Short mmCIF file of C-alpha atoms and ligand atoms in Angstrom, two decimals:
data_model
loop_
_atom_site.label_atom_id
_atom_site.label_comp_id
_atom_site.label_asym_id
_atom_site.label_seq_id
_atom_site.Cartn_x
_atom_site.Cartn_y
_atom_site.Cartn_z
CA MET A 27 -124.13 -45.14 124.37
CA ASP A 28 -122.17 -47.45 122.27
CA LYS A 29 -118.72 -49.14 122.70
CA ILE A 30 -116.51 -51.04 120.27
CA VAL A 31 -115.11 -54.05 121.15
CA LEU A 32 -111.85 -55.49 119.28
CA LYS A 33 -109.66 -58.40 119.61
CA GLY A 34 -106.25 -57.44 118.18
CA GLY A 35 -103.71 -59.81 116.54
CA THR A 36 -105.18 -60.27 112.90
CA PRO A 37 -103.27 -58.53 110.02
CA LEU A 38 -105.56 -56.85 107.96
CA HIS A 39 -106.08 -57.44 104.18
CA GLY A 40 -107.93 -56.52 101.49
CA GLU A 41 -109.95 -53.27 99.82
CA VAL A 42 -111.53 -50.42 101.55
CA GLU A 43 -113.26 -47.37 100.32
CA VAL A 44 -112.88 -44.10 101.81
CA SER A 45 -115.83 -41.81 102.48
CA GLY A 46 -116.35 -38.01 101.69
CA ALA A 47 -114.23 -35.59 103.52
CA LYS A 48 -115.99 -34.33 107.10
CA ASN A 49 -113.93 -31.20 107.16
CA ALA A 50 -114.94 -30.34 103.67
CA ALA A 51 -118.52 -31.20 103.85
CA LEU A 52 -119.14 -29.02 106.60
CA PRO A 53 -118.14 -25.69 105.12
CA ILE A 54 -119.45 -27.04 101.70
CA LEU A 55 -123.19 -27.50 103.18
CA ALA A 56 -122.86 -24.24 104.92
CA SER A 57 -122.23 -22.50 101.63
CA ALA A 58 -125.57 -23.46 100.38
CA LEU A 59 -126.94 -20.59 102.27
CA LEU A 60 -125.36 -18.49 99.54
CA ALA A 61 -127.74 -19.45 96.83
CA GLU A 62 -131.34 -19.41 96.16
CA GLY A 63 -132.93 -22.71 95.32
CA THR A 64 -131.80 -26.40 95.88
CA THR A 65 -128.06 -27.16 95.91
CA THR A 66 -127.37 -30.80 95.85
CA PHE A 67 -124.33 -32.42 97.48
CA ARG A 68 -122.94 -36.13 96.84
CA ASN A 69 -120.42 -38.24 98.41
CA VAL A 70 -121.39 -36.46 101.96
CA PRO A 71 -120.59 -38.49 104.78
CA ASP A 72 -123.15 -39.90 107.04
CA LEU A 73 -121.90 -38.46 110.25
CA ALA A 74 -122.83 -36.82 113.58
CA ASP A 75 -121.27 -33.86 112.45
CA VAL A 76 -122.92 -33.76 109.05
CA LYS A 77 -126.40 -34.55 110.90
CA THR A 78 -125.65 -31.35 113.42
CA MET A 79 -124.93 -28.80 110.20
CA LEU A 80 -128.07 -30.10 108.67
CA ALA A 81 -130.00 -29.30 111.77
CA VAL A 82 -128.27 -26.05 111.99
CA LEU A 83 -129.29 -25.31 108.38
CA ARG A 84 -132.94 -26.48 109.31
CA THR A 85 -133.37 -24.34 112.30
CA MET A 86 -132.91 -21.46 110.34
CA GLY A 87 -135.44 -22.42 107.89
CA CYS A 88 -133.85 -24.09 105.02
CA GLU A 89 -134.90 -27.70 103.98
CA ALA A 90 -131.81 -29.61 104.58
CA GLU A 91 -132.14 -33.39 104.28
CA ARG A 92 -130.36 -36.65 103.07
CA LEU A 93 -131.75 -38.44 100.63
CA THR A 94 -132.25 -42.34 100.94
CA GLY A 95 -131.78 -45.79 98.93
CA LYS A 96 -129.29 -45.48 96.41
CA LYS A 97 -128.96 -41.72 96.87
CA ALA A 98 -128.07 -42.02 100.51
CA ASP A 99 -124.94 -40.32 100.06
CA THR A 100 -126.69 -37.18 98.77
CA CYS A 101 -127.96 -34.22 100.85
CA GLU A 102 -130.08 -31.42 99.11
CA ILE A 103 -130.47 -28.16 100.76
CA SER A 104 -133.24 -25.69 99.58
CA ILE A 105 -133.71 -22.16 100.43
CA THR A 106 -137.07 -21.09 99.13
CA GLY A 107 -138.84 -19.13 101.88
CA ASP A 108 -137.64 -16.92 104.75
CA ILE A 109 -134.32 -17.63 106.57
CA THR A 110 -134.07 -16.55 110.25
CA PRO A 111 -129.89 -16.05 110.59
CA GLU A 112 -129.32 -17.65 113.90
CA ALA A 113 -127.55 -20.76 114.92
CA PRO A 114 -128.40 -21.37 118.51
CA TYR A 115 -126.39 -22.34 121.63
CA ASP A 116 -127.87 -25.88 121.72
CA LEU A 117 -126.57 -26.89 118.25
CA VAL A 118 -123.29 -25.13 118.47
CA LYS A 119 -122.17 -26.36 121.77
CA THR A 120 -122.22 -29.81 120.00
CA MET A 121 -120.24 -29.04 116.90
CA ARG A 122 -117.95 -25.92 116.96
CA ALA A 123 -117.83 -25.81 113.15
CA SER A 124 -121.42 -24.38 113.22
CA ILE A 125 -119.55 -21.04 113.19
CA LEU A 126 -119.05 -21.71 109.59
CA VAL A 127 -122.54 -20.36 108.88
CA LEU A 128 -121.59 -16.89 110.17
CA GLY A 129 -119.75 -15.56 106.96
CA PRO A 130 -122.35 -16.98 104.41
CA LEU A 131 -125.25 -15.41 106.50
CA VAL A 132 -124.07 -11.91 106.81
CA ALA A 133 -122.95 -11.90 103.35
CA ARG A 134 -126.41 -12.95 101.83
CA PHE A 135 -128.80 -11.81 104.54
CA GLY A 136 -126.95 -9.08 106.05
CA ARG A 137 -127.04 -10.20 109.61
CA ALA A 138 -126.11 -13.05 111.35
CA ARG A 139 -126.76 -14.39 115.31
CA VAL A 140 -124.33 -17.19 116.13
CA SER A 141 -123.60 -18.70 119.54
CA MET A 142 -119.91 -18.42 120.45
CA PRO A 143 -118.38 -21.93 120.05
CA GLY A 144 -116.57 -22.53 123.61
CA GLY A 145 -113.41 -24.41 123.93
CA CYS A 146 -113.14 -28.03 123.09
CA ALA A 147 -111.59 -31.16 124.60
CA ILE A 148 -108.13 -30.29 122.31
CA GLY A 149 -107.78 -26.53 122.95
CA ALA A 150 -109.16 -23.38 123.59
CA ARG A 151 -109.88 -22.57 119.90
CA PRO A 152 -111.06 -18.89 119.67
CA ILE A 153 -112.76 -17.52 116.68
CA ASP A 154 -110.77 -13.83 116.67
CA GLN A 155 -109.55 -14.49 113.22
CA HIS A 156 -113.01 -15.15 111.83
CA LEU A 157 -114.19 -12.01 113.51
CA LYS A 158 -110.98 -9.89 112.32
CA GLY A 159 -111.74 -10.94 108.97
CA LEU A 160 -115.49 -10.40 108.65
CA LYS A 161 -114.72 -6.57 110.09
CA ALA A 162 -112.15 -6.33 107.47
CA LEU A 163 -115.11 -6.47 105.09
CA GLY A 164 -117.14 -4.17 106.69
CA ALA A 165 -119.06 -6.14 109.15
CA GLU A 166 -120.14 -4.62 112.34
CA ILE A 167 -119.60 -7.27 115.10
CA HIS A 168 -120.85 -7.49 118.70
CA LEU A 169 -120.52 -10.12 121.48
CA THR A 170 -123.65 -10.41 123.39
CA GLU A 171 -125.21 -13.41 125.79
CA GLY A 172 -122.89 -15.67 124.49
CA TYR A 173 -123.22 -14.74 120.89
CA VAL A 174 -121.65 -13.17 117.90
CA GLU A 175 -123.99 -10.82 116.11
CA ALA A 176 -122.75 -9.49 112.54
CA ARG A 177 -124.45 -6.95 110.54
CA ALA A 178 -123.63 -5.35 107.34
CA LYS A 179 -125.80 -3.96 104.75
CA GLN A 180 -123.59 -4.84 102.05
CA LEU A 181 -120.19 -6.23 102.87
CA LYS A 182 -117.22 -4.50 100.84
CA GLY A 183 -114.03 -6.30 99.50
CA GLY A 184 -110.81 -5.76 101.83
CA MET A 185 -107.51 -6.86 102.73
CA VAL A 186 -107.43 -9.61 105.47
CA ASN A 187 -104.33 -10.65 106.90
CA PHE A 188 -104.74 -13.72 109.19
CA ASP A 189 -102.63 -13.31 112.31
CA VAL A 190 -103.02 -17.29 112.70
CA ILE A 191 -103.43 -19.90 109.82
CA THR A 192 -106.91 -21.25 110.45
CA VAL A 193 -108.96 -23.49 108.13
CA THR A 194 -112.36 -22.64 109.17
CA GLY A 195 -111.48 -19.11 109.62
CA THR A 196 -110.15 -19.01 105.90
CA GLU A 197 -113.25 -20.75 104.83
CA ASN A 198 -115.58 -18.58 106.85
CA VAL A 199 -114.19 -15.34 105.28
CA MET A 200 -113.92 -16.61 101.71
CA MET A 201 -117.60 -17.32 101.91
CA ALA A 202 -118.49 -13.89 103.07
CA ALA A 203 -115.95 -12.52 100.69
CA VAL A 204 -117.73 -14.02 97.62
CA LEU A 205 -120.79 -11.87 98.01
CA ALA A 206 -118.99 -8.63 99.13
CA LYS A 207 -118.56 -5.74 96.58
CA GLY A 208 -115.44 -5.23 95.17
CA ARG A 209 -112.11 -7.16 95.50
CA THR A 210 -110.77 -9.17 98.78
CA VAL A 211 -107.29 -10.20 99.30
CA MET A 212 -106.67 -12.74 101.81
CA GLU A 213 -103.36 -13.21 103.18
CA ASN A 214 -101.88 -16.20 105.38
CA CYS A 215 -104.66 -18.50 104.55
CA ALA A 216 -104.77 -21.89 105.22
CA ARG A 217 -103.97 -24.35 102.24
CA GLU A 218 -105.70 -27.24 103.24
CA PRO A 219 -107.31 -29.39 100.35
CA GLU A 220 -110.70 -28.72 102.12
CA VAL A 221 -110.33 -24.93 101.39
CA GLU A 222 -109.60 -25.55 97.95
CA GLU A 223 -112.51 -27.86 97.65
CA LEU A 224 -114.67 -25.09 98.94
CA ALA A 225 -113.49 -22.60 96.44
CA ARG A 226 -114.05 -25.31 93.77
CA VAL A 227 -117.71 -25.42 94.98
CA LEU A 228 -118.21 -21.21 95.34
CA ASN A 229 -116.58 -21.00 91.73
CA LYS A 230 -119.05 -23.33 90.45
CA MET A 231 -121.86 -21.50 92.04
CA GLY A 232 -120.37 -18.42 90.31
CA ALA A 233 -118.17 -16.80 92.38
CA LYS A 234 -114.51 -15.64 91.53
CA VAL A 235 -112.19 -17.26 93.80
CA GLU A 236 -108.41 -17.43 93.06
CA GLY A 237 -105.54 -18.82 94.76
CA ALA A 238 -107.25 -21.19 97.00
CA GLY A 239 -104.69 -23.91 98.19
CA SER A 240 -102.20 -21.43 98.46
CA SER A 241 -101.46 -19.08 101.28
CA VAL A 242 -102.97 -15.97 99.16
CA ILE A 243 -106.60 -15.97 98.05
CA THR A 244 -107.96 -13.21 95.89
CA ILE A 245 -112.00 -13.02 95.55
CA GLU A 246 -113.72 -10.73 93.29
CA GLY A 247 -117.35 -10.19 94.77
CA VAL A 248 -120.48 -10.97 92.43
CA GLU A 249 -124.03 -10.10 93.07
CA SER A 250 -125.61 -13.35 93.67
CA LEU A 251 -124.68 -16.80 93.18
CA ASN A 252 -126.71 -20.28 91.92
CA PRO A 253 -127.13 -23.34 93.35
CA VAL A 254 -124.91 -26.40 92.19
CA ASP A 255 -124.45 -30.17 92.22
CA HIS A 256 -121.16 -31.28 93.57
CA ALA A 257 -119.60 -34.45 94.83
CA ILE A 258 -117.51 -33.88 97.96
CA LEU A 259 -113.72 -35.10 97.84
CA PRO A 260 -112.80 -38.06 99.78
CA ASP A 261 -111.62 -37.93 103.32
CA ARG A 262 -107.77 -37.71 103.67
CA ILE A 263 -107.80 -38.08 107.12
CA GLU A 264 -109.63 -41.29 107.18
CA ALA A 265 -107.67 -42.47 104.47
CA GLY A 266 -104.61 -41.74 106.38
CA THR A 267 -106.32 -43.87 109.38
CA LEU A 268 -106.79 -47.08 107.35
CA LEU A 269 -103.24 -46.87 105.87
CA VAL A 270 -102.22 -46.56 109.53
CA ALA A 271 -104.58 -49.56 110.26
CA ALA A 272 -102.78 -51.85 107.78
CA ALA A 273 -99.57 -50.73 109.22
CA ILE A 274 -100.29 -51.52 113.05
CA SER A 275 -102.02 -54.79 112.29
CA GLY A 276 -99.18 -55.96 109.85
CA GLY A 277 -101.19 -56.27 106.98
CA ASN A 278 -101.52 -55.38 103.27
CA VAL A 279 -104.53 -53.20 102.43
CA LEU A 280 -105.55 -51.30 99.57
CA VAL A 281 -107.42 -47.92 100.60
CA LYS A 282 -109.47 -46.74 97.47
CA HIS A 283 -110.00 -43.29 96.64
CA ALA A 284 -107.20 -42.27 99.02
CA ARG A 285 -105.42 -39.18 97.17
CA PRO A 286 -101.49 -39.54 97.31
CA GLU A 287 -101.26 -35.55 96.63
CA HIS A 288 -103.28 -34.69 100.03
CA LEU A 289 -101.33 -37.37 102.03
CA ASP A 290 -97.54 -36.45 101.02
CA ALA A 291 -96.41 -35.92 104.66
CA VAL A 292 -98.36 -39.06 106.06
CA ILE A 293 -96.68 -41.17 103.21
CA ASP A 294 -93.28 -39.93 103.95
CA LYS A 295 -93.64 -41.16 107.63
CA LEU A 296 -95.28 -44.18 106.81
CA ARG A 297 -92.51 -45.09 104.60
CA GLU A 298 -89.99 -43.85 107.12
CA SER A 299 -91.38 -46.21 109.34
CA GLY A 300 -90.36 -49.18 106.85
CA CYS A 301 -94.20 -49.05 105.28
CA THR A 302 -94.38 -49.91 101.30
CA ILE A 303 -96.94 -47.30 99.92
CA THR A 304 -97.82 -47.30 96.43
CA ALA A 305 -100.49 -45.55 94.25
CA GLU A 306 -102.76 -48.25 92.84
CA GLY A 307 -106.00 -48.36 91.37
CA GLY A 308 -107.18 -44.97 91.99
CA GLY A 309 -106.03 -45.14 95.70
CA LEU A 310 -103.03 -46.06 97.89
CA ARG A 311 -101.79 -49.51 98.99
CA CYS A 312 -99.99 -49.89 102.47
CA LYS A 313 -98.14 -52.92 103.03
CA ALA A 314 -96.71 -53.26 106.49
CA PRO A 315 -92.89 -54.09 107.27
CA ARG A 316 -91.93 -57.20 109.26
CA SER A 317 -91.01 -54.75 111.69
CA LEU A 318 -92.03 -51.23 112.37
CA LYS A 319 -89.35 -48.18 112.71
CA SER A 320 -89.87 -45.36 115.10
CA VAL A 321 -90.07 -41.94 113.24
CA ASN A 322 -90.48 -38.06 114.45
CA ILE A 323 -93.47 -36.18 113.76
CA THR A 324 -94.05 -32.56 114.01
CA THR A 325 -97.69 -31.25 113.16
CA THR A 326 -98.01 -28.25 111.26
CA GLU A 327 -100.41 -26.58 109.12
CA HIS A 328 -100.74 -28.07 105.68
CA PRO A 329 -98.75 -29.58 103.51
CA GLY A 330 -96.98 -30.36 107.00
CA PHE A 331 -97.98 -33.48 109.27
CA PRO A 332 -101.52 -32.99 110.06
CA THR A 333 -102.54 -32.83 113.61
CA ASP A 334 -105.74 -34.76 112.74
CA MET A 335 -103.49 -37.87 112.17
CA GLN A 336 -101.02 -37.23 115.26
CA ALA A 337 -103.12 -39.30 117.55
CA GLN A 338 -103.06 -42.19 115.00
CA LEU A 339 -99.42 -42.20 114.33
CA MET A 340 -98.70 -42.15 117.85
CA ALA A 341 -100.53 -45.41 118.11
CA LEU A 342 -98.34 -46.78 115.64
CA MET A 343 -95.03 -45.55 117.24
CA THR A 344 -96.14 -47.45 120.16
CA VAL A 345 -95.07 -50.56 118.82
CA SER A 346 -92.50 -49.55 116.50
CA HIS A 347 -88.47 -50.03 117.12
CA GLY A 348 -86.60 -47.40 118.86
CA THR A 349 -88.05 -43.65 120.26
CA SER A 350 -90.15 -41.31 118.54
CA VAL A 351 -90.59 -37.84 119.54
CA ILE A 352 -94.09 -36.17 118.53
CA SER A 353 -94.49 -32.27 119.06
CA GLU A 354 -98.10 -30.92 118.47
CA ASN A 355 -97.82 -27.52 117.36
CA ILE A 356 -101.48 -26.80 116.43
CA PHE A 357 -103.52 -27.50 119.47
CA GLU A 358 -102.35 -27.06 123.20
CA ASN A 359 -104.18 -30.13 124.56
CA ARG A 360 -104.17 -32.78 122.15
CA PHE A 361 -102.34 -35.77 123.98
CA MET A 362 -105.45 -37.01 125.70
CA HIS A 363 -105.27 -40.53 124.23
CA VAL A 364 -101.73 -40.96 125.95
CA PRO A 365 -103.04 -42.01 129.35
CA GLU A 366 -105.41 -44.25 127.49
CA LEU A 367 -102.56 -45.77 125.57
CA HIS A 368 -100.72 -46.46 128.58
CA ARG A 369 -103.42 -48.80 129.52
CA LEU A 370 -102.98 -50.83 126.53
CA GLY A 371 -99.16 -50.80 127.73
CA ALA A 372 -97.67 -47.86 125.79
CA ASP A 373 -94.43 -46.22 126.88
CA ILE A 374 -94.95 -42.59 126.49
CA THR A 375 -93.92 -39.49 128.37
CA ILE A 376 -95.23 -36.01 127.74
CA GLN A 377 -93.24 -33.04 128.02
CA GLY A 378 -94.92 -29.76 127.30
CA HIS A 379 -96.22 -29.93 123.54
CA THR A 380 -93.96 -32.97 122.81
CA ALA A 381 -94.54 -36.60 123.81
CA VAL A 382 -91.80 -39.21 123.87
CA VAL A 383 -92.96 -42.50 122.67
CA LYS A 384 -90.56 -45.80 123.33
CA GLY A 385 -91.62 -48.42 121.25
CA VAL A 386 -92.66 -51.61 123.39
CA LYS A 387 -92.82 -55.54 122.34
CA GLY A 388 -96.54 -55.72 122.42
CA LEU A 389 -99.59 -54.12 123.81
CA SER A 390 -102.52 -55.85 125.97
CA GLY A 391 -106.07 -55.31 125.71
CA ALA A 392 -107.84 -53.22 128.14
CA GLN A 393 -110.81 -50.89 128.39
CA VAL A 394 -110.10 -47.60 127.39
CA MET A 395 -112.24 -44.33 126.88
CA ALA A 396 -112.16 -42.00 123.85
CA THR A 397 -111.86 -38.42 124.43
CA ASP A 398 -112.04 -37.05 121.23
CA LEU A 399 -112.53 -37.87 117.53
CA ARG A 400 -108.87 -38.67 116.37
CA ALA A 401 -108.11 -40.13 120.07
CA SER A 402 -110.74 -42.66 119.65
CA ALA A 403 -109.28 -43.80 116.30
CA SER A 404 -105.88 -44.25 117.67
CA LEU A 405 -107.58 -46.49 120.49
CA ILE A 406 -109.00 -48.63 117.55
CA LEU A 407 -105.81 -48.80 115.94
CA ALA A 408 -103.86 -49.69 119.08
CA GLY A 409 -106.60 -52.24 119.92
CA LEU A 410 -106.19 -54.09 116.39
CA ARG A 411 -102.33 -54.60 117.68
CA ALA A 412 -103.03 -55.34 121.27
CA GLU A 413 -103.15 -59.19 122.54
CA GLY A 414 -106.51 -59.96 123.56
CA GLN A 415 -109.54 -57.79 123.76
CA THR A 416 -109.97 -53.91 124.15
CA GLU A 417 -113.06 -51.94 124.63
CA VAL A 418 -113.31 -48.48 123.62
CA SER A 419 -116.01 -46.65 125.13
CA ARG A 420 -117.61 -43.02 124.53
CA VAL A 421 -117.39 -43.97 120.75
CA TYR A 422 -119.83 -40.90 120.06
CA HIS A 423 -116.68 -39.25 119.49
CA LEU A 424 -115.78 -41.70 116.69
CA ASP A 425 -119.23 -41.29 115.12
CA ARG A 426 -118.75 -37.55 114.62
CA GLY A 427 -115.82 -38.03 112.23
CA TYR A 428 -115.64 -41.65 110.90
CA GLU A 429 -118.35 -43.41 108.75
CA ARG A 430 -118.99 -46.88 110.09
CA LEU A 431 -114.99 -47.59 110.67
CA GLU A 432 -115.89 -50.94 112.50
CA ARG A 433 -117.63 -51.73 109.59
CA LYS A 434 -114.91 -51.06 107.06
CA LEU A 435 -112.18 -52.56 109.76
CA ARG A 436 -114.31 -55.94 109.98
CA GLY A 437 -114.32 -55.92 105.89
CA LEU A 438 -110.26 -56.20 106.08
CA GLY A 439 -110.71 -59.43 108.53
CA ALA A 440 -110.46 -57.11 111.71
CA ASP A 441 -112.59 -59.04 114.92
CA ILE A 442 -114.66 -55.92 115.89
CA ARG A 443 -117.94 -54.88 116.50
CA ARG A 444 -120.20 -52.34 118.25
CA VAL A 445 -121.96 -53.12 121.22
CA LYS A 446 -124.81 -51.06 122.90
CA GLU A 447 -124.13 -49.92 126.28
CA ARG A 448 -126.21 -48.93 129.05
CA ALA A 449 -126.01 -45.08 129.89
N1 LIG I 20 -107.09 -20.30 115.96
C1 LIG I 20 -106.70 -18.99 116.63
N2 LIG I 20 -107.67 -17.69 116.36
C2 LIG I 20 -108.92 -18.17 115.26
C3 LIG I 20 -108.70 -19.58 114.88
C4 LIG I 20 -107.99 -20.42 115.15
O1 LIG I 20 -105.92 -18.83 117.62
O2 LIG I 20 -109.70 -17.40 115.25
C5 LIG I 20 -105.89 -21.24 116.38
C6 LIG I 20 -106.83 -22.21 117.20
O3 LIG I 20 -106.97 -22.24 118.65
C7 LIG I 20 -105.52 -23.38 116.76
C8 LIG I 20 -105.11 -22.89 115.50
O4 LIG I 20 -105.22 -21.59 115.50
O5 LIG I 20 -104.65 -23.40 117.67
C9 LIG I 20 -105.69 -23.83 114.27
O6 LIG I 20 -106.97 -23.85 114.41
P1 LIG I 20 -107.82 -23.72 113.24
O7 LIG I 20 -108.80 -22.73 113.34
O8 LIG I 20 -107.01 -24.09 111.55
O9 LIG I 20 -108.76 -25.05 113.44
P2 LIG I 20 -110.53 -25.32 113.09
O10 LIG I 20 -110.43 -24.42 111.97
O11 LIG I 20 -111.10 -24.90 113.92
C10 LIG I 20 -110.04 -27.26 111.45
C11 LIG I 20 -110.79 -28.74 111.35
C12 LIG I 20 -110.12 -29.75 112.74
C13 LIG I 20 -108.56 -29.82 112.31
C14 LIG I 20 -107.71 -28.20 112.29
C15 LIG I 20 -106.40 -28.12 112.18
C16 LIG I 20 -112.96 -28.64 110.44
C17 LIG I 20 -114.26 -28.50 110.55
N3 LIG I 20 -112.03 -28.64 111.69
O12 LIG I 20 -110.46 -26.84 112.65
O13 LIG I 20 -110.21 -30.62 112.45
O14 LIG I 20 -107.76 -30.15 113.34
O15 LIG I 20 -108.58 -27.34 111.25
O16 LIG I 20 -106.03 -28.79 110.91
O17 LIG I 20 -112.26 -28.22 109.54
C18 LIG I 20 -111.12 -33.32 113.43
O18 LIG I 20 -111.29 -33.26 112.45
O19 LIG I 20 -110.76 -34.03 114.37
C19 LIG I 20 -110.61 -32.00 113.79
C20 LIG I 20 -110.54 -31.31 114.68
#
């Protein structure tokens, strides 16, 4: 098991590039199941979760590989022979997003057997809305032996009104509806840029999806889809994390490929805290102020403030002047970084789904433990500011969603390294 060891106190400077978006790559890799032939995706981040999705596709009989050398950002997926439309427990338990194969499998092969994802560290995370949507398209769904079994000779277009806004639920049902017979109207959809990106890929394949990025998506089913070649959009959460790295270290960093239109809510909060954020050279520059100000944050669905940036902004608030109230409205248990931030000297009180953060003068380095992906990023950010050495263990959480973060931060001047730890 690796750990990250860093010494705080160096203002970060320079330029850094954002990798492809994890949460776009996962559904997009699953969408390859919809077409016969070889699909090519570029700008695919090299992450543990992407490896898991490729493994899920391989267990079914697809060829799913990352290329090497100059093409190491490219994954090719081919469906040539027979497919076993099944995602086993051993893989799904390591990544809930494996459920994204359910929609494409039932649409294309008429049946699917996918292990039910359990809860995870940040919440219970049910999939009832995915199943509701597939049933509305005529799939018969049974839950047996911990598996979701879905069957439909031919899905039929239908009305889907989600009771809860769900990102992967919207994506799963969208991937099913593209091959359904007739028209599907999906209401109360997630509006995240990753949903829009998936629709872009599906339309390139020959699907007829309209309205992705808004809350109503309309899909005219088509008979078949073709393989495509597509480069995945940059990761807005990685970009946001790097902007916060500049802010918390008192630095000045250009985050290349960061797309301002995907980061409105994050940019607003960074500006409110005193940072100067400017669009520059196809990216965003963050210049930290002399002294950061506290801001309040409420997480909501896109285009609101993303839950995936809550832990990182909380790290920033621990050293900002004043008191910040942070409300988490998407997941019921996404404050696990708080006890670890306490170990670095932060003053945070949790009341239900709200955290009250009183800015302190300084943090001091300590040994801390990552508990989930974004929590691990927040601990590294706090470590960039802390006096002395911080050691973050259980960094396999970090590796699920950040491509070589420590190397990127080192390129900006941070004193940070990865150390192999004995299990
Ligand atoms: N929900 C239900 N029923 C459902 C689906 C969701 O009640 O059928 C609830 C969830 O329990 C949660 C809320 O709806 O309270 C939103 O969950 P959503 O389904 O939108 O989350 P997700 O699709 O499982 C994706 C991202 C997460 C991100 C959330 C919210 C992917 C692969 N994952 O998860 O990313 O936090 O949307 O924006 O796209 C991360 O990258 O760190 C991460 C956790």
